[in-house]
Coordinates of C-alpha atoms in Angstrom, one line a residue:
Chain A
M1 CA 222.7 1.3 229.1
S2 CA 219.7 -0.8 228.6
S3 CA 218.8 -2.7 225.5
T4 CA 216.3 -5.5 224.6
I5 CA 217.9 -8.8 224.0
L6 CA 216.1 -11.8 222.2
I7 CA 217.4 -15.3 223.5
V8 CA 216.6 -18.0 221.0
D9 CA 217.7 -21.4 222.6
D10 CA 215.8 -24.8 223.1
D11 CA 217.5 -25.3 226.6
D12 CA 215.1 -23.9 229.1
D13 CA 217.8 -23.8 231.9
I14 CA 220.3 -21.9 229.6
R15 CA 217.5 -19.5 228.7
D16 CA 216.6 -18.9 232.3
T17 CA 220.3 -18.5 233.3
L18 CA 220.9 -16.1 230.5
R19 CA 217.6 -14.2 231.3
D20 CA 218.6 -13.9 234.9
I21 CA 222.0 -12.5 234.3
L22 CA 220.9 -10.2 231.3
T23 CA 218.0 -8.8 233.5
D24 CA 220.6 -8.5 236.4
L25 CA 222.7 -6.4 233.9
G26 CA 219.7 -4.2 233.3
H27 CA 218.4 -5.3 230.0
Q28 CA 215.0 -6.2 228.7
V29 CA 214.9 -9.9 227.8
L30 CA 212.7 -11.6 225.2
E31 CA 212.7 -15.5 224.8
A32 CA 212.0 -18.0 222.2
A33 CA 212.6 -21.9 222.2
N34 CA 213.4 -22.3 218.5
G35 CA 213.6 -20.2 215.2
R36 CA 210.0 -20.7 214.4
A37 CA 208.9 -19.3 217.7
A38 CA 211.4 -16.4 217.5
L39 CA 210.1 -15.2 214.2
D40 CA 206.4 -15.4 215.4
L41 CA 207.6 -13.3 218.4
L42 CA 209.3 -10.8 216.2
S43 CA 206.6 -10.5 213.8
A44 CA 204.2 -9.7 216.8
A45 CA 206.5 -7.3 218.4
E46 CA 206.1 -3.7 218.2
A47 CA 209.8 -2.8 219.1
L48 CA 212.5 -5.0 217.7
P49 CA 215.3 -6.3 219.9
D50 CA 218.6 -4.7 219.8
L51 CA 220.4 -8.0 219.7
I52 CA 219.7 -11.7 219.2
L53 CA 221.5 -14.6 221.0
L54 CA 221.1 -17.4 218.6
D55 CA 221.6 -21.1 219.3
L56 CA 222.6 -23.2 216.3
G57 CA 221.0 -26.6 217.0
M58 CA 217.3 -26.4 217.7
P59 CA 214.2 -28.4 216.9
V60 CA 211.5 -27.0 214.6
M61 CA 213.7 -24.4 212.9
N62 CA 217.2 -24.2 213.6
G63 CA 219.7 -21.2 213.7
L64 CA 220.7 -21.3 210.1
E65 CA 217.1 -21.4 208.9
F66 CA 216.2 -18.6 211.2
R67 CA 219.1 -16.7 210.0
Q68 CA 218.1 -17.2 206.3
A69 CA 214.4 -16.1 207.1
Q70 CA 215.9 -13.0 209.0
W71 CA 217.8 -12.1 205.8
E72 CA 214.7 -12.2 203.8
D73 CA 212.9 -9.8 206.1
A74 CA 214.2 -6.3 205.5
R75 CA 212.8 -5.2 209.0
L76 CA 214.6 -7.9 210.8
A77 CA 217.9 -8.2 208.8
P78 CA 219.9 -5.4 210.4
I79 CA 219.5 -6.9 214.1
P80 CA 222.9 -8.2 215.1
I81 CA 223.3 -11.8 215.8
V82 CA 225.4 -13.5 218.7
L83 CA 225.9 -17.1 217.8
I84 CA 225.9 -19.5 220.7
T85 CA 227.9 -22.5 219.5
A86 CA 228.4 -26.0 220.7
A87 CA 231.5 -28.1 220.1
G88 CA 229.7 -30.4 217.7
D89 CA 228.4 -27.9 215.4
P90 CA 229.9 -28.2 211.9
L91 CA 232.2 -25.3 211.0
D92 CA 230.7 -24.6 207.7
K93 CA 227.3 -24.0 209.1
R94 CA 228.8 -21.9 211.7
R95 CA 230.3 -19.7 208.8
A96 CA 227.2 -19.6 206.9
I97 CA 225.3 -17.9 209.5
R98 CA 228.1 -14.9 209.4
P99 CA 227.2 -13.8 213.0
D100 CA 228.3 -10.6 214.3
A101 CA 230.0 -12.4 217.4
M102 CA 230.3 -15.9 218.8
L103 CA 230.1 -17.5 222.1
A104 CA 231.3 -21.1 222.3
K105 CA 229.5 -23.2 225.0
P106 CA 230.4 -23.5 227.9
F107 CA 231.2 -19.7 228.2
R108 CA 231.8 -17.7 231.3
F109 CA 230.0 -14.5 232.6
E110 CA 233.0 -12.3 231.4
D111 CA 232.7 -13.6 227.8
L112 CA 229.2 -12.6 227.7
V113 CA 229.6 -9.3 229.2
A114 CA 232.6 -8.8 226.6
V115 CA 230.5 -9.7 223.6
L116 CA 227.4 -7.4 224.9
E117 CA 229.8 -4.4 225.3
R118 CA 231.0 -4.7 221.7
Chain B
M1 CA 247.3 -44.5 207.6
T2 CA 248.7 -43.4 204.5
P3 CA 250.9 -45.9 202.3
G4 CA 254.3 -44.2 202.2
G5 CA 254.8 -44.5 198.4
P6 CA 256.3 -47.7 196.9
N7 CA 257.0 -49.7 200.0
D8 CA 257.2 -53.2 198.2
G9 CA 260.4 -54.5 199.9
P10 CA 263.1 -55.9 197.8
A11 CA 262.3 -56.9 194.4
M12 CA 261.0 -60.5 194.2
R13 CA 263.3 -62.9 192.1
P14 CA 261.5 -65.7 190.4
L15 CA 263.7 -68.1 192.3
L16 CA 260.9 -71.0 192.6
R17 CA 260.6 -71.2 188.7
K18 CA 264.3 -71.4 188.3
Q19 CA 264.6 -73.8 191.0
L20 CA 261.8 -76.2 189.5
L21 CA 263.2 -75.9 186.1
W22 CA 266.7 -76.9 187.2
L23 CA 265.3 -79.7 189.4
S24 CA 263.6 -81.5 186.5
V25 CA 266.4 -80.8 184.0
V26 CA 269.2 -81.9 186.3
T27 CA 267.5 -84.8 187.4
S28 CA 266.5 -86.0 184.0
S29 CA 269.8 -85.4 182.6
T30 CA 271.6 -87.3 185.5
A31 CA 269.3 -90.2 185.0
L32 CA 269.9 -90.3 181.3
L33 CA 273.7 -90.0 181.8
L34 CA 273.8 -92.9 183.9
A35 CA 271.8 -94.9 181.6
C36 CA 274.1 -94.0 178.7
A37 CA 277.2 -94.7 180.7
A38 CA 275.9 -98.2 181.7
F39 CA 274.9 -98.9 178.0
V40 CA 278.3 -97.8 176.7
A41 CA 280.2 -99.7 179.3
Y42 CA 278.1 -102.8 178.5
E43 CA 278.6 -102.4 174.6
V44 CA 282.3 -101.9 175.2
V45 CA 282.8 -104.9 177.2
T46 CA 280.6 -107.0 174.7
F47 CA 282.6 -105.6 171.8
R48 CA 285.9 -106.7 173.6
E49 CA 284.7 -110.1 174.1
A50 CA 283.6 -110.4 170.3
M51 CA 287.1 -109.0 169.3
V52 CA 288.9 -111.7 171.3
R53 CA 286.5 -114.3 170.1
R54 CA 287.3 -113.6 166.5
L55 CA 290.8 -113.2 166.8
A56 CA 290.9 -116.7 168.5
T57 CA 288.9 -118.1 165.6
D58 CA 291.5 -116.7 163.4
G59 CA 294.3 -118.1 165.5
E60 CA 292.6 -121.5 165.7
V61 CA 292.2 -121.7 161.9
V62 CA 296.0 -120.6 161.3
A63 CA 297.2 -122.9 164.1
A64 CA 295.6 -125.9 162.6
N65 CA 297.0 -125.0 159.1
S66 CA 300.4 -124.3 160.6
T67 CA 300.8 -127.6 162.3
A68 CA 302.5 -129.4 159.3
A69 CA 304.8 -126.4 158.6
V70 CA 305.9 -126.3 162.2
L71 CA 306.7 -130.0 162.4
F72 CA 308.9 -129.7 159.4
R73 CA 310.2 -126.3 160.3
D74 CA 309.0 -125.1 156.9
A75 CA 309.3 -121.4 157.4
K76 CA 308.3 -120.6 153.8
S77 CA 305.1 -122.6 154.0
A78 CA 304.3 -121.3 157.5
T79 CA 304.9 -117.5 156.4
E80 CA 302.3 -118.4 153.5
T81 CA 299.8 -119.7 155.9
L82 CA 300.3 -116.7 158.1
S83 CA 299.6 -114.4 155.1
A84 CA 296.2 -115.7 154.8
L85 CA 295.6 -113.3 157.6
R86 CA 295.9 -110.4 155.4
A87 CA 292.0 -110.4 155.0
E88 CA 291.7 -109.5 158.6
R89 CA 292.4 -105.7 158.3
A90 CA 292.8 -105.4 162.1
I91 CA 295.4 -107.9 162.4
M92 CA 298.7 -106.0 162.5
R93 CA 301.2 -108.7 163.3
V94 CA 301.3 -112.4 163.8
E95 CA 304.3 -114.4 165.0
L96 CA 305.0 -118.0 165.0
R97 CA 307.4 -118.9 167.7
L98 CA 308.8 -122.2 168.6
P99 CA 308.9 -123.3 172.3
D100 CA 312.5 -122.1 172.6
G101 CA 311.2 -118.6 171.7
S102 CA 312.7 -118.4 168.3
L103 CA 310.7 -117.0 165.4
L104 CA 309.8 -119.4 162.9
A105 CA 307.6 -117.2 160.5
Q106 CA 305.7 -114.0 160.9
Y107 CA 303.3 -111.7 159.1
L108 CA 303.2 -108.0 159.3
R109 CA 300.6 -105.7 158.0
K110 CA 302.0 -103.5 155.5
D111 CA 301.9 -100.4 157.6
V112 CA 303.4 -102.0 160.5
A113 CA 307.2 -102.3 159.7
D114 CA 309.1 -101.6 162.7
A115 CA 310.6 -103.5 165.6
P116 CA 308.5 -106.3 167.3
P117 CA 306.8 -105.6 170.4
P118 CA 308.0 -106.7 173.7
S119 CA 306.8 -110.1 174.0
A120 CA 307.2 -111.2 177.6
E121 CA 306.9 -114.6 178.8
L122 CA 303.9 -116.2 177.2
P123 CA 301.6 -118.4 179.1
A124 CA 300.9 -122.0 177.9
G125 CA 297.3 -121.9 177.2
V126 CA 295.1 -119.7 175.1
E127 CA 295.6 -116.3 176.5
H128 CA 294.8 -112.7 175.7
R129 CA 295.5 -109.2 177.0
F130 CA 294.7 -105.8 176.0
E131 CA 297.6 -103.4 175.9
R132 CA 297.4 -99.8 175.3
D133 CA 297.0 -99.8 171.6
R134 CA 296.6 -103.5 170.8
L135 CA 295.0 -107.0 171.7
V136 CA 297.4 -109.6 172.0
L137 CA 296.4 -113.2 171.9
V138 CA 298.4 -116.4 172.3
Q139 CA 297.4 -119.4 170.7
P140 CA 299.4 -122.7 171.3
I141 CA 299.9 -125.1 168.4
T142 CA 299.7 -128.5 169.6
S143 CA 300.6 -132.0 168.2
E144 CA 299.8 -135.1 170.0
G145 CA 299.2 -133.3 173.1
T146 CA 302.5 -131.2 173.5
V147 CA 302.8 -127.6 172.5
I148 CA 305.1 -127.5 169.4
A149 CA 304.8 -123.8 168.8
R150 CA 302.9 -120.6 169.8
L151 CA 301.1 -118.3 167.7
V152 CA 301.1 -114.7 168.8
L153 CA 298.4 -112.5 167.2
Q154 CA 298.2 -108.7 167.6
S155 CA 295.3 -106.9 166.5
D156 CA 295.0 -102.9 166.7
L157 CA 292.0 -101.3 168.5
H158 CA 291.1 -98.9 165.9
E159 CA 287.6 -100.4 165.4
R160 CA 287.0 -100.5 169.3
D161 CA 288.1 -96.8 169.7
A162 CA 285.8 -95.8 166.6
R163 CA 283.0 -97.4 168.3
I164 CA 283.7 -95.8 171.6
R165 CA 283.9 -92.5 170.0
R166 CA 280.6 -93.0 168.0
Y167 CA 279.0 -94.1 171.4
L168 CA 280.2 -91.0 173.1
L169 CA 279.0 -88.9 170.3
I170 CA 275.4 -90.6 170.4
T171 CA 275.4 -90.2 174.2
A172 CA 276.4 -86.6 174.0
L173 CA 273.6 -85.8 171.4
I174 CA 271.0 -87.8 173.2
L175 CA 271.9 -86.0 176.4
M176 CA 271.6 -82.5 174.6
A177 CA 268.3 -83.4 172.9
A178 CA 267.0 -84.7 176.4
F179 CA 268.4 -81.5 178.1
I180 CA 266.7 -79.3 175.7
T181 CA 263.3 -81.1 175.5
G182 CA 263.4 -81.4 179.3
F183 CA 264.0 -77.6 179.6
V184 CA 261.2 -76.8 177.3
L185 CA 258.8 -79.3 178.8
S186 CA 259.6 -78.5 182.4
R187 CA 259.3 -74.8 181.6
R188 CA 255.8 -75.3 180.6
L189 CA 254.9 -77.8 183.2
Q190 CA 256.6 -76.1 186.2
H191 CA 253.7 -73.4 185.7
R192 CA 251.4 -75.9 187.3
I193 CA 253.3 -76.1 190.4
S194 CA 254.9 -72.6 190.7
E195 CA 251.8 -70.4 189.5
P196 CA 249.6 -71.1 192.3
I197 CA 252.4 -70.5 194.8
L198 CA 253.4 -67.4 193.0
N199 CA 249.8 -66.4 193.0
L200 CA 249.9 -66.7 196.7
V201 CA 253.1 -64.8 197.1
R202 CA 251.7 -62.0 195.0
A203 CA 248.4 -62.0 197.0
A204 CA 250.2 -62.0 200.3
R205 CA 252.2 -59.0 199.1
T206 CA 249.2 -57.2 198.1
V207 CA 247.4 -57.9 201.4
S208 CA 250.4 -56.7 203.4
S209 CA 251.1 -53.5 201.5
Q210 CA 247.7 -52.5 200.7
K211 CA 246.0 -53.7 203.8
D212 CA 243.1 -55.2 201.6
F213 CA 241.8 -58.1 203.5
A214 CA 238.9 -58.5 201.1
L215 CA 241.2 -60.1 198.7
R216 CA 241.1 -64.0 197.8
V217 CA 243.2 -66.2 195.8
N218 CA 242.0 -68.8 193.3
A219 CA 243.0 -71.9 195.1
A220 CA 243.5 -75.1 193.2
P221 CA 241.0 -77.8 193.9
D222 CA 243.3 -80.2 195.4
G223 CA 246.7 -80.9 196.6
E224 CA 249.0 -79.3 199.1
V225 CA 249.3 -76.2 197.1
G226 CA 245.5 -76.0 196.9
L227 CA 245.2 -76.6 200.6
L228 CA 247.9 -73.8 201.1
G229 CA 245.6 -71.5 199.0
K230 CA 242.4 -72.5 200.8
T231 CA 244.1 -72.1 204.3
F232 CA 245.4 -68.5 203.2
N233 CA 241.8 -67.7 202.2
E234 CA 240.6 -68.9 205.6
M235 CA 243.1 -66.7 207.2
L236 CA 242.1 -63.8 205.2
D237 CA 238.5 -64.4 206.3
T238 CA 239.4 -64.4 210.0
I239 CA 241.6 -61.2 209.6
E240 CA 239.0 -59.5 207.4
H241 CA 236.4 -60.2 210.1
Q242 CA 238.6 -59.1 212.9
D243 CA 239.6 -55.8 211.1
A244 CA 236.0 -55.1 210.4
E245 CA 235.2 -55.6 214.0
L246 CA 238.1 -53.5 215.3
R247 CA 237.2 -50.7 212.7
R248 CA 233.7 -50.8 214.1
A249 CA 234.9 -50.8 217.7
V250 CA 237.1 -47.7 217.0
A251 CA 234.2 -46.0 215.3
A252 CA 231.9 -46.9 218.2
R253 CA 234.6 -45.5 220.5
D254 CA 234.9 -42.4 218.5
D255 CA 231.4 -42.0 218.4
F256 CA 230.8 -42.3 222.0
L257 CA 233.6 -40.1 222.9
S258 CA 232.3 -37.4 220.5
I259 CA 228.8 -37.8 221.8
A260 CA 229.8 -38.0 225.6
S261 CA 231.9 -34.8 225.3
H262 CA 229.2 -33.0 223.6
E263 CA 226.5 -34.0 226.0
L264 CA 228.7 -33.5 229.0
R265 CA 229.4 -29.8 227.8
T266 CA 225.7 -28.9 227.5
P267 CA 225.0 -28.9 231.2
L268 CA 228.0 -27.0 232.0
T269 CA 227.0 -23.8 230.6
P270 CA 224.1 -23.0 232.7
L271 CA 226.1 -24.6 235.6
Q272 CA 229.0 -22.2 235.1
L273 CA 226.9 -19.1 234.6
Q274 CA 224.7 -19.9 237.5
V275 CA 227.7 -20.3 239.8
Q276 CA 229.0 -16.9 238.7
K277 CA 225.6 -15.3 239.0
L278 CA 225.4 -16.7 242.7
Q279 CA 228.9 -15.5 243.3
M280 CA 227.8 -11.8 242.3
V281 CA 224.5 -12.3 244.2
V282 CA 226.4 -13.2 247.3
R283 CA 228.9 -10.4 246.9
R284 CA 226.1 -7.9 246.8
A285 CA 224.3 -9.1 249.9
D286 CA 225.8 -8.1 253.1
G287 CA 225.6 -10.6 255.9
D288 CA 227.5 -13.1 258.0
L289 CA 227.0 -15.9 255.4
A290 CA 228.6 -14.1 252.7
P291 CA 232.3 -15.1 253.1
R292 CA 231.7 -18.7 253.8
V293 CA 229.3 -19.0 250.7
T294 CA 231.6 -16.8 248.6
S295 CA 234.7 -19.3 249.2
G296 CA 232.4 -22.3 248.6
L297 CA 231.2 -20.8 245.4
E298 CA 234.9 -20.0 244.3
V299 CA 235.8 -23.6 244.7
M300 CA 232.7 -24.7 242.7
D301 CA 233.7 -22.3 240.0
R302 CA 237.1 -23.5 239.9
Q303 CA 235.9 -27.0 239.8
V304 CA 233.5 -26.3 237.0
V305 CA 236.3 -24.8 235.0
R306 CA 238.3 -27.9 235.7
L307 CA 235.5 -30.1 234.6
I308 CA 235.1 -28.1 231.3
T309 CA 239.0 -28.4 230.6
L310 CA 238.6 -32.2 231.0
V311 CA 235.6 -32.5 228.9
N312 CA 237.3 -30.2 226.1
R313 CA 240.2 -32.4 226.3
L314 CA 237.9 -35.4 225.7
L315 CA 236.4 -33.5 222.7
D316 CA 239.9 -32.7 221.2
I317 CA 241.0 -36.4 221.4
S318 CA 237.8 -37.6 219.6
R319 CA 238.4 -34.7 217.0
I320 CA 242.1 -35.5 216.7
T321 CA 241.7 -39.4 216.4
S322 CA 238.9 -38.9 213.7
D323 CA 240.7 -36.5 211.8
R324 CA 238.6 -33.7 212.5
L325 CA 241.0 -31.1 214.1
D326 CA 239.8 -28.3 212.0
L327 CA 241.9 -25.0 212.3
E328 CA 240.2 -21.7 212.0
R329 CA 243.2 -19.6 210.7
E330 CA 243.3 -15.9 211.1
P331 CA 246.1 -13.2 211.1
M332 CA 247.1 -12.8 215.0
D333 CA 249.6 -11.6 217.0
L334 CA 251.3 -14.4 219.3
T335 CA 252.8 -12.0 221.8
G336 CA 249.3 -10.5 222.5
L337 CA 247.8 -14.0 223.0
V338 CA 250.6 -14.9 225.3
R339 CA 250.1 -11.8 227.3
E340 CA 246.3 -12.5 227.4
V341 CA 246.8 -16.1 228.8
I342 CA 249.3 -15.1 231.4
K343 CA 246.9 -12.3 232.6
R344 CA 244.0 -14.9 232.6
S345 CA 246.2 -17.5 234.5
Q346 CA 247.2 -15.1 237.2
Q347 CA 245.5 -16.7 239.9
E348 CA 246.6 -20.1 239.1
L349 CA 250.2 -18.9 238.7
Q350 CA 250.0 -17.1 242.2
R351 CA 248.6 -20.2 244.0
A352 CA 251.4 -22.3 242.5
G353 CA 254.0 -19.4 243.7
C354 CA 255.4 -18.9 240.0
E355 CA 256.4 -15.4 238.9
V356 CA 256.3 -15.4 234.9
Q357 CA 259.0 -13.5 233.1
L358 CA 258.0 -12.6 229.6
H359 CA 260.7 -11.6 227.1
A360 CA 259.2 -10.4 223.8
D361 CA 260.6 -7.8 221.4
G362 CA 257.0 -6.8 220.2
P363 CA 254.1 -8.3 218.2
V364 CA 255.0 -11.4 216.3
M365 CA 252.2 -11.7 213.6
G366 CA 251.2 -15.1 212.0
V367 CA 248.2 -16.8 210.5
W368 CA 247.2 -19.4 213.1
D369 CA 244.2 -20.7 214.9
K370 CA 243.9 -18.4 217.9
T371 CA 241.8 -20.8 220.1
R372 CA 244.0 -23.6 219.5
L373 CA 247.3 -21.8 220.2
D374 CA 245.6 -20.3 223.3
Q375 CA 245.1 -23.8 224.3
V376 CA 248.9 -24.9 223.6
F377 CA 250.2 -22.1 225.6
T378 CA 247.9 -22.3 228.5
N379 CA 248.6 -26.1 228.7
L380 CA 252.4 -25.6 228.7
L381 CA 252.1 -22.7 231.2
S382 CA 250.1 -24.8 233.3
N383 CA 252.3 -27.6 233.3
A384 CA 255.3 -25.4 234.1
S385 CA 253.4 -24.0 237.2
K386 CA 252.5 -27.4 238.1
Y387 CA 255.8 -29.2 238.1
G388 CA 257.9 -26.0 238.9
A389 CA 255.8 -24.7 241.7
G390 CA 257.4 -21.9 243.6
K391 CA 259.8 -21.0 241.0
P392 CA 259.9 -18.4 238.3
I393 CA 258.8 -19.4 234.9
R394 CA 260.4 -17.6 231.7
V395 CA 258.6 -17.3 228.6
V396 CA 260.5 -16.0 225.4
I397 CA 259.0 -15.2 222.1
S398 CA 261.1 -14.6 219.0
Q399 CA 260.9 -14.7 215.5
E400 CA 263.6 -16.8 213.3
G401 CA 263.4 -16.5 209.6
G402 CA 259.8 -17.8 208.7
H403 CA 259.0 -19.0 212.0
A404 CA 257.8 -17.9 215.4
V405 CA 259.4 -19.5 218.3
L406 CA 257.8 -19.7 221.8
C407 CA 260.0 -21.1 224.9
I408 CA 258.5 -22.0 228.0
Q409 CA 261.2 -22.4 230.7
D410 CA 260.4 -23.7 234.1
Q411 CA 262.9 -24.7 237.1
G412 CA 260.8 -27.7 238.2
I413 CA 261.6 -31.3 238.5
G414 CA 262.7 -31.7 234.9
I415 CA 262.1 -34.7 232.7
A416 CA 264.4 -37.9 232.5
P417 CA 266.0 -38.3 229.0
D418 CA 264.3 -41.5 228.5
D419 CA 260.8 -40.0 229.1
Q420 CA 261.4 -36.9 226.8
A421 CA 260.0 -38.5 223.8
R422 CA 257.2 -40.5 225.6
I423 CA 255.5 -37.5 227.1
F424 CA 254.2 -36.5 223.7
Q425 CA 252.6 -40.0 223.4
R426 CA 248.9 -40.5 224.2
F427 CA 248.3 -41.5 227.8
E428 CA 251.8 -41.1 228.5
R429 CA 253.4 -39.1 231.6
A430 CA 256.7 -38.9 233.0
V431 CA 255.6 -38.8 236.8
S432 CA 253.2 -41.1 238.7
T433 CA 249.6 -40.4 238.7
N434 CA 249.6 -40.6 242.7
N435 CA 251.7 -37.4 242.8
Y436 CA 250.3 -35.4 239.9
G437 CA 246.9 -35.8 238.5
G438 CA 245.8 -35.7 235.0
F439 CA 245.0 -38.0 232.0
G440 CA 248.3 -37.8 230.3
L441 CA 246.7 -36.2 227.3
G442 CA 247.8 -32.6 227.5
L443 CA 251.0 -32.8 225.8
W444 CA 249.7 -35.2 223.3
I445 CA 247.0 -32.8 222.2
V446 CA 249.5 -29.8 222.3
R447 CA 251.6 -31.7 219.8
Q448 CA 248.7 -32.7 217.7
I449 CA 247.8 -28.9 217.5
V450 CA 251.3 -27.7 216.9
E451 CA 251.9 -30.2 214.1
A452 CA 248.7 -29.5 212.4
S453 CA 249.7 -26.1 212.5
G454 CA 252.8 -27.0 210.6
G455 CA 254.9 -26.6 213.3
R456 CA 256.9 -28.8 215.8
I457 CA 257.4 -28.9 219.6
T458 CA 260.7 -30.1 221.4
V459 CA 261.7 -30.4 225.0
D460 CA 265.0 -29.8 226.5
S461 CA 265.5 -30.9 230.0
Q462 CA 267.6 -32.4 232.9
P463 CA 266.1 -34.0 235.9
G464 CA 265.9 -31.6 238.7
K465 CA 266.9 -28.7 236.5
G466 CA 263.6 -27.9 235.0
A467 CA 262.5 -28.2 231.4
T468 CA 262.2 -25.9 228.4
F469 CA 259.5 -26.4 225.9
R470 CA 260.1 -25.1 222.5
V471 CA 257.3 -24.4 220.1
Q472 CA 258.3 -23.5 216.7
L473 CA 255.5 -22.4 214.1
P474 CA 255.6 -21.2 210.6
L475 CA 254.3 -17.6 210.3
D476 CA 252.2 -18.7 207.5
P477 CA 251.5 -22.4 207.4
A478 CA 249.7 -22.4 204.1
A479 CA 253.0 -21.3 202.3
S480 CA 255.1 -23.9 204.1
S481 CA 252.9 -26.9 204.2
T482 CA 254.2 -29.9 206.0
R483 CA 250.7 -31.7 206.9
A484 CA 248.5 -30.9 204.1
S485 CA 246.1 -33.7 204.6
T486 CA 243.3 -32.9 206.8
T487 CA 244.7 -29.5 208.1
F488 CA 244.5 -27.3 205.2
Q489 CA 241.3 -28.4 203.8
E490 CA 239.6 -25.1 204.4
H491 CA 242.5 -22.9 203.2
S492 CA 243.4 -24.2 200.0
P493 CA 242.5 -22.1 197.2

């Protein structure tokens, strides 16, 4: 089953790797380097992604700010979020995002597949 | 870190003040007592001399007046002469004896009636002696160079005794007054000495009990006590400085550890995913190259996992040492978690040649941090397969009262009794690093997690006969709070 996934992460290598794997798995992949870029991409896109892989700590606009902007936009609000967390991320911020699922860095291929299947 | 309640040691008895007080009072009283004793002794001696002198004068007068009466053996006239001494109240008896010892005349004070005193051999010259209750003086009566009679005068010592009594009374009064004034004065004055010292004592106690190195005492401007205060302050300067430096160093280390482990993890994410992706790519591609590349990638994958474990451990230390081991508690099944971990560790267990026997009656539900308990069991299971390679591992899950109990029993090399408490300490290990790798941090982290969850971990082992690690966890740690400080912040209502 093919779906469209938006990757929002400031690390090029992580984005590339995730794109590789997700494409391999047969998904359409969109990419953004931060929350601002993601919002721009979403407002321009005709078809919305089925899922967003969201990093927390990013320059320009971080994950939490993106999430808040997402909630304010009725069109974007329903898109499920998978939060990619790093060890140093504060617990309260992680909770504030209220993600549909979480992936703690560094995660394995199986973890990613398990989250996508949900 | 936390001061364990009132830990001030034994109550301080104000001994110094008491000692200073007694020192001055006893010293001044003793000096005064000696002075009084000398004065009294001198007075008594002087008075005795005066008594003798007076009695001798009386004797001389009477002796001179009695010369004629003696020469004529005129007892009546002699008795009259002697009676003249009636005026001297102290004189109780006067005898006029001839050289052969017979009594020519005598005078007795009215109240003295009884027998004559034992008059022993009397010397020739003027002689006196003090007896128990009287002064006896012998005055020879001479005529033309020969002793014709002896006058024996006896005086009582009432006056002397009264005087001595008076002196003693005065001495006692002076001593008492000196004692009281000395007591009052030194009570006031000893503050000057004792107060700075007691200040120091109080300050030292505060410093040692509250670890407040910013404290300083008001040192006296001069003298030994002032120097003591100044030195004490200088010592505190040094300690405060070193304490601050130490704290900075510890903070810097913690920061470094935190940043380093965080930074180290970032590249591990794409690295791990890429290795896995390559493994899949190679698996799909047929060719001669595939088997060798696959085995190489497998090693890489394992090593990346190992690297991640090590970095995670660093991060855990940084969290634990800075009190940031935040637990994310949720209702979960311990048995399910254990099964999951065993399944995931299958490869490692097979490589070690360990078969796991799991004994569990069913789900054991509790409110715990799943990721952390996963870490605890993974670590213990990994240890069991590491030190008990080739032997079966027995895992038992049970519920006892409000606790879940998880036992991991291996049949490995075991732990010597001396090492059993040590292995839960940081950087401690029971075996040499040459034979078994590792930081010596695993069990320390395990213990920190278990204790933060309100539980405890114990080990039972005999060298050569394997080890049994027993983890006891309260089903609902919030209800049975044991370590409330940093652990339950997020769950407190």
